Structures are given as structure tokens and as C-alpha cells.
Amino acid sequence: MIDNGILLKLFKYWRSKMVSGCVPSRADIEPRELRDLLPFIFLAGVRPAGEYGPEIAMRLTGTHVERMIAFDPTGCAVSKSGRTCWKDFTICQDFFDAAAKRLVIFATHEMRIAPAGKQPGAMLRYDRLLLPLSVDGVRINMLLGGLVATVSKNPRLLWQNVYDFEEIGNWRIADPFEWPIELPL
């Protein structure tokens, strides 16, 4: 959970890019400096106005993320409309909170369907980190994220069936952005 070394490394990198207490911008993030983390990283764009408030859409996803969730979410909108099931809204709300409240959010989620007859079961458990980015040091216009699946079994089935959802943990970190526990890298 909160001791995920990959996400801790991403957090420490992001924090090292802060200047005078301002969250970093996308321009501050150098992909070559994150080479070993790139498969686990995603970027989401944040636009301030829309019918339901800010609009957030996935702009880039790493190969681990795509493989573990069994689809490429690049270009997909993160919905705040409530038109999706509550489970999806629970997951999406973190994106909106990170953008609107300048929060770092670390969460662990689990989704599963039980086997029915001869149909195999499916399960996805992952740790996810959301980090705000700002072009002007104030308004959040992007979210840098990391996702590390700790268990993935037939994830494609999750999106084709009704699944059970559980939020195992959710840590919201405000400025001065200190990780809840100290871990060596």
C-alpha cells in the first residue's frame, strides 16, 4: 500500500521539482530522468470549465498501466457527471480533488468478479498516485500519476461484467507534501 517503492520514487522525483513551494509544471518533468518509471506513469490534462466543472482526460499512459487495466485509456475523459456507476465515480473523484484542492492522493483499490460456473474470475488490485502539475504555480492544469498493479487476473473481464469494488486505502497529502511514512529507496 503506502510502502510502494515505485510510487514513492515518483513522489520524491515530483517533490524535487518543486520551487518555492510551487508544484512543478509538465515542463519540469523530464521523461529521461524517469526512464525506469515510464511504464507505470500516466498524464491527465485538466481544463477548468465544462458543464459539470473541470474536465479531465487521460493524455498518456505507460505500458504497465495499459497491460494491467487491459485497455488504453489515452483520450478517455474522467467523468464527474455522475452518469457512471458509483464505483467509477469514487475512483474519478480523486482526480477532481487532486486538481481542485492541490492534493497528492495515494489510493489502493481492488476490483473483482467471482467465477460463475465455468467463467473464470477476475481481479485487479493496484496502488495509484496522483500528483498535481501547474503551468503558473497556482492553477492545476495536469496530473502526473503512477499506477502499479499488485494483482491482475483476467482484468479484461472486469470491464465486461458487474464487478465488486473496494477502496483499501486513501491518503490525501496537502502542502507541504510529506509522504506519510519514511521509506528508503
mmCIF file of C-alpha atoms in Angstrom:
data_model
loop_
_atom_site.group_PDB
_atom_site.id
_atom_site.type_symbol
_atom_site.label_atom_id
_atom_site.label_comp_id
_atom_site.label_asym_id
_atom_site.label_seq_id
_atom_site.Cartn_x
_atom_site.Cartn_y
_atom_site.Cartn_z
ATOM 1 C CA MET A 1 0.000 0.000 0.000
ATOM 2 C CA ILE A 2 1.663 3.247 1.086
ATOM 3 C CA ASP A 3 5.046 1.470 1.002
ATOM 4 C CA ASN A 4 5.048 1.051 -2.793
ATOM 5 C CA GLY A 5 8.668 1.797 -3.777
ATOM 6 C CA ILE A 6 7.869 2.730 -7.388
ATOM 7 C CA LEU A 7 5.268 5.313 -6.383
ATOM 8 C CA LEU A 8 7.464 6.626 -3.567
ATOM 9 C CA LYS A 9 10.257 7.180 -6.086
ATOM 10 C CA LEU A 10 7.842 9.058 -8.393
ATOM 11 C CA PHE A 11 6.643 11.179 -5.450
ATOM 12 C CA LYS A 12 10.207 12.061 -4.408
ATOM 13 C CA TYR A 13 11.076 12.970 -8.014
ATOM 14 C CA TRP A 14 7.974 15.214 -8.284
ATOM 15 C CA ARG A 15 8.746 16.847 -4.953
ATOM 16 C CA SER A 16 12.356 17.511 -6.020
ATOM 17 C CA LYS A 17 10.975 19.593 -8.906
ATOM 18 C CA MET A 18 9.065 21.967 -6.593
ATOM 19 C CA VAL A 19 10.466 25.502 -6.405
ATOM 20 C CA SER A 20 9.497 27.947 -3.637
ATOM 21 C CA GLY A 21 6.565 25.770 -2.590
ATOM 22 C CA CYS A 22 5.023 25.757 -6.079
ATOM 23 C CA VAL A 23 4.062 22.438 -7.621
ATOM 24 C CA PRO A 24 6.105 21.649 -10.724
ATOM 25 C CA SER A 25 4.890 22.108 -14.286
ATOM 26 C CA ARG A 26 4.816 19.495 -17.025
ATOM 27 C CA ALA A 27 7.907 21.207 -18.491
ATOM 28 C CA ASP A 28 9.784 20.424 -15.261
ATOM 29 C CA ILE A 29 9.204 16.690 -15.694
ATOM 30 C CA GLU A 30 11.963 15.094 -17.778
ATOM 31 C CA PRO A 31 10.985 11.653 -19.136
ATOM 32 C CA ARG A 32 14.639 10.638 -19.472
ATOM 33 C CA GLU A 33 15.032 11.155 -15.710
ATOM 34 C CA LEU A 34 12.120 8.765 -15.149
ATOM 35 C CA ARG A 35 13.164 6.078 -17.614
ATOM 36 C CA ASP A 36 12.671 3.174 -15.189
ATOM 37 C CA LEU A 37 9.267 4.546 -14.077
ATOM 38 C CA LEU A 38 7.766 5.307 -17.515
ATOM 39 C CA PRO A 39 5.756 2.054 -17.792
ATOM 40 C CA PHE A 40 3.921 2.972 -14.569
ATOM 41 C CA ILE A 41 3.226 6.645 -15.371
ATOM 42 C CA PHE A 42 0.192 8.398 -16.793
ATOM 43 C CA LEU A 43 -0.648 12.027 -17.521
ATOM 44 C CA ALA A 44 -4.090 13.604 -17.388
ATOM 45 C CA GLY A 45 -4.949 17.044 -18.738
ATOM 46 C CA VAL A 46 -7.152 19.361 -16.663
ATOM 47 C CA ARG A 47 -9.304 22.057 -18.283
ATOM 48 C CA PRO A 48 -11.071 24.447 -15.908
ATOM 49 C CA ALA A 49 -14.540 24.804 -17.425
ATOM 50 C CA GLY A 50 -17.211 22.388 -18.519
ATOM 51 C CA GLU A 51 -20.854 21.563 -17.927
ATOM 52 C CA TYR A 52 -20.004 19.633 -14.750
ATOM 53 C CA GLY A 53 -16.977 21.643 -13.653
ATOM 54 C CA PRO A 54 -13.361 20.932 -14.615
ATOM 55 C CA GLU A 55 -12.745 18.493 -17.448
ATOM 56 C CA ILE A 56 -10.050 15.864 -17.056
ATOM 57 C CA ALA A 57 -8.899 13.496 -19.785
ATOM 58 C CA MET A 58 -6.128 10.920 -19.950
ATOM 59 C CA ARG A 59 -3.354 12.110 -22.261
ATOM 60 C CA LEU A 60 -0.688 9.425 -21.915
ATOM 61 C CA THR A 61 -0.407 6.023 -20.263
ATOM 62 C CA GLY A 62 2.554 3.759 -19.693
ATOM 63 C CA THR A 63 2.745 0.171 -20.888
ATOM 64 C CA HIS A 64 2.336 -1.351 -17.406
ATOM 65 C CA VAL A 65 -0.815 0.694 -16.850
ATOM 66 C CA GLU A 66 -2.300 -0.370 -20.200
ATOM 67 C CA ARG A 67 -1.391 -4.021 -19.672
ATOM 68 C CA MET A 68 -2.756 -4.196 -16.132
ATOM 69 C CA ILE A 69 -6.077 -2.470 -16.799
ATOM 70 C CA ALA A 70 -6.425 -4.299 -20.149
ATOM 71 C CA PHE A 71 -7.112 -1.232 -22.281
ATOM 72 C CA ASP A 72 -5.502 2.039 -23.342
ATOM 73 C CA PRO A 73 -7.308 4.916 -21.596
ATOM 74 C CA THR A 74 -5.473 7.606 -23.604
ATOM 75 C CA GLY A 75 -8.040 10.170 -24.707
ATOM 76 C CA CYS A 76 -10.696 8.929 -22.279
ATOM 77 C CA ALA A 77 -12.466 11.530 -20.169
ATOM 78 C CA VAL A 78 -12.573 11.170 -16.414
ATOM 79 C CA SER A 79 -16.276 11.638 -15.685
ATOM 80 C CA LYS A 80 -17.606 13.820 -12.869
ATOM 81 C CA SER A 81 -21.136 13.827 -14.212
ATOM 82 C CA GLY A 82 -22.409 11.005 -12.052
ATOM 83 C CA ARG A 83 -23.549 9.266 -15.215
ATOM 84 C CA THR A 84 -21.260 6.345 -14.419
ATOM 85 C CA CYS A 85 -21.734 3.840 -11.634
ATOM 86 C CA TRP A 86 -20.738 4.969 -8.142
ATOM 87 C CA LYS A 87 -17.620 2.788 -8.162
ATOM 88 C CA ASP A 88 -16.209 4.601 -11.150
ATOM 89 C CA PHE A 89 -17.196 7.927 -9.593
ATOM 90 C CA THR A 90 -15.277 7.024 -6.420
ATOM 91 C CA ILE A 91 -12.158 6.455 -8.497
ATOM 92 C CA CYS A 92 -12.696 9.587 -10.612
ATOM 93 C CA GLN A 93 -13.360 11.836 -7.619
ATOM 94 C CA ASP A 94 -9.696 11.535 -6.622
ATOM 95 C CA PHE A 95 -8.691 13.124 -9.944
ATOM 96 C CA PHE A 96 -11.027 16.087 -9.383
ATOM 97 C CA ASP A 97 -9.933 16.511 -5.762
ATOM 98 C CA ALA A 98 -6.228 16.421 -6.685
ATOM 99 C CA ALA A 99 -6.805 19.108 -9.337
ATOM 100 C CA ALA A 100 -9.201 21.366 -7.406
ATOM 101 C CA LYS A 101 -7.555 21.133 -3.985
ATOM 102 C CA ARG A 102 -3.862 20.780 -4.980
ATOM 103 C CA LEU A 103 -3.609 17.413 -3.261
ATOM 104 C CA VAL A 104 -1.306 14.474 -3.664
ATOM 105 C CA ILE A 105 -3.536 11.407 -3.453
ATOM 106 C CA PHE A 106 -2.333 7.872 -2.888
ATOM 107 C CA ALA A 107 -5.000 5.163 -3.061
ATOM 108 C CA THR A 108 -5.247 1.402 -3.180
ATOM 109 C CA HIS A 109 -8.258 -0.092 -4.960
ATOM 110 C CA GLU A 110 -9.440 -3.618 -5.610
ATOM 111 C CA MET A 111 -11.959 -4.720 -8.223
ATOM 112 C CA ARG A 112 -13.122 -8.308 -8.624
ATOM 113 C CA ILE A 113 -15.748 -10.604 -10.050
ATOM 114 C CA ALA A 114 -16.274 -14.080 -8.649
ATOM 115 C CA PRO A 115 -16.215 -17.048 -11.003
ATOM 116 C CA ALA A 116 -19.689 -18.085 -12.173
ATOM 117 C CA GLY A 117 -19.924 -21.664 -13.380
ATOM 118 C CA LYS A 118 -17.213 -22.205 -15.967
ATOM 119 C CA GLN A 119 -16.457 -18.483 -16.329
ATOM 120 C CA PRO A 120 -13.098 -17.557 -14.786
ATOM 121 C CA GLY A 121 -12.900 -14.949 -12.056
ATOM 122 C CA ALA A 122 -11.176 -11.611 -12.454
ATOM 123 C CA MET A 123 -9.340 -9.345 -10.056
ATOM 124 C CA LEU A 124 -7.341 -6.163 -10.205
ATOM 125 C CA ARG A 125 -5.657 -4.611 -7.180
ATOM 126 C CA TYR A 126 -3.476 -1.572 -7.640
ATOM 127 C CA ASP A 127 -1.780 1.328 -5.910
ATOM 128 C CA ARG A 128 -2.272 4.712 -7.593
ATOM 129 C CA LEU A 129 -0.621 8.077 -7.035
ATOM 130 C CA LEU A 130 -1.893 11.449 -8.309
ATOM 131 C CA LEU A 131 0.445 14.466 -8.371
ATOM 132 C CA PRO A 132 -0.703 17.961 -9.411
ATOM 133 C CA LEU A 133 1.187 19.940 -12.071
ATOM 134 C CA SER A 134 0.778 23.661 -12.735
ATOM 135 C CA VAL A 135 1.981 25.855 -15.567
ATOM 136 C CA ASP A 136 1.729 29.005 -13.398
ATOM 137 C CA GLY A 137 2.387 27.572 -9.924
ATOM 138 C CA VAL A 138 -1.235 28.096 -8.878
ATOM 139 C CA ARG A 139 -3.796 26.613 -11.285
ATOM 140 C CA ILE A 140 -3.533 22.843 -11.762
ATOM 141 C CA ASN A 141 -3.576 22.035 -15.469
ATOM 142 C CA MET A 142 -2.246 18.463 -15.434
ATOM 143 C CA LEU A 143 -1.975 15.475 -13.156
ATOM 144 C CA LEU A 144 1.072 13.231 -13.192
ATOM 145 C CA GLY A 145 0.184 9.794 -11.940
ATOM 146 C CA GLY A 146 1.564 6.382 -11.297
ATOM 147 C CA LEU A 147 -0.241 3.056 -11.166
ATOM 148 C CA VAL A 148 1.263 -0.214 -10.013
ATOM 149 C CA ALA A 149 -0.888 -3.332 -10.159
ATOM 150 C CA THR A 150 -0.120 -5.702 -7.323
ATOM 151 C CA VAL A 151 -2.594 -8.374 -8.515
ATOM 152 C CA SER A 152 -4.008 -8.697 -12.017
ATOM 153 C CA LYS A 153 -6.045 -11.701 -13.128
ATOM 154 C CA ASN A 154 -8.216 -11.540 -16.268
ATOM 155 C CA PRO A 155 -8.696 -7.739 -15.992
ATOM 156 C CA ARG A 156 -10.499 -7.533 -19.352
ATOM 157 C CA LEU A 157 -13.420 -9.422 -17.773
ATOM 158 C CA LEU A 158 -13.880 -6.629 -15.218
ATOM 159 C CA TRP A 159 -15.000 -4.165 -17.872
ATOM 160 C CA GLN A 160 -17.420 -6.690 -19.393
ATOM 161 C CA ASN A 161 -19.203 -7.596 -16.143
ATOM 162 C CA VAL A 162 -20.526 -6.103 -12.940
ATOM 163 C CA TYR A 163 -17.633 -6.045 -10.517
ATOM 164 C CA ASP A 164 -17.197 -5.524 -6.784
ATOM 165 C CA PHE A 165 -15.118 -2.521 -5.782
ATOM 166 C CA GLU A 166 -13.259 -1.822 -2.557
ATOM 167 C CA GLU A 167 -11.111 1.131 -1.607
ATOM 168 C CA ILE A 168 -8.418 -0.378 0.600
ATOM 169 C CA GLY A 169 -6.789 2.942 1.473
ATOM 170 C CA ASN A 170 -6.792 6.604 0.501
ATOM 171 C CA TRP A 171 -4.213 9.113 1.734
ATOM 172 C CA ARG A 172 -4.619 12.789 0.876
ATOM 173 C CA ILE A 173 -1.478 14.821 1.268
ATOM 174 C CA ALA A 174 -1.638 18.621 1.273
ATOM 175 C CA ASP A 175 1.170 21.146 1.139
ATOM 176 C CA PRO A 176 3.974 20.716 2.367
ATOM 177 C CA PHE A 177 3.554 17.322 0.680
ATOM 178 C CA GLU A 178 5.253 14.950 3.104
ATOM 179 C CA TRP A 179 4.930 11.215 2.467
ATOM 180 C CA PRO A 180 3.000 9.624 5.378
ATOM 181 C CA ILE A 181 5.834 7.243 6.264
ATOM 182 C CA GLU A 182 9.560 7.380 5.589
ATOM 183 C CA LEU A 183 10.897 4.590 3.429
ATOM 184 C CA PRO A 184 14.368 4.074 1.998
ATOM 185 C CA LEU A 185 14.631 3.956 -1.788
#
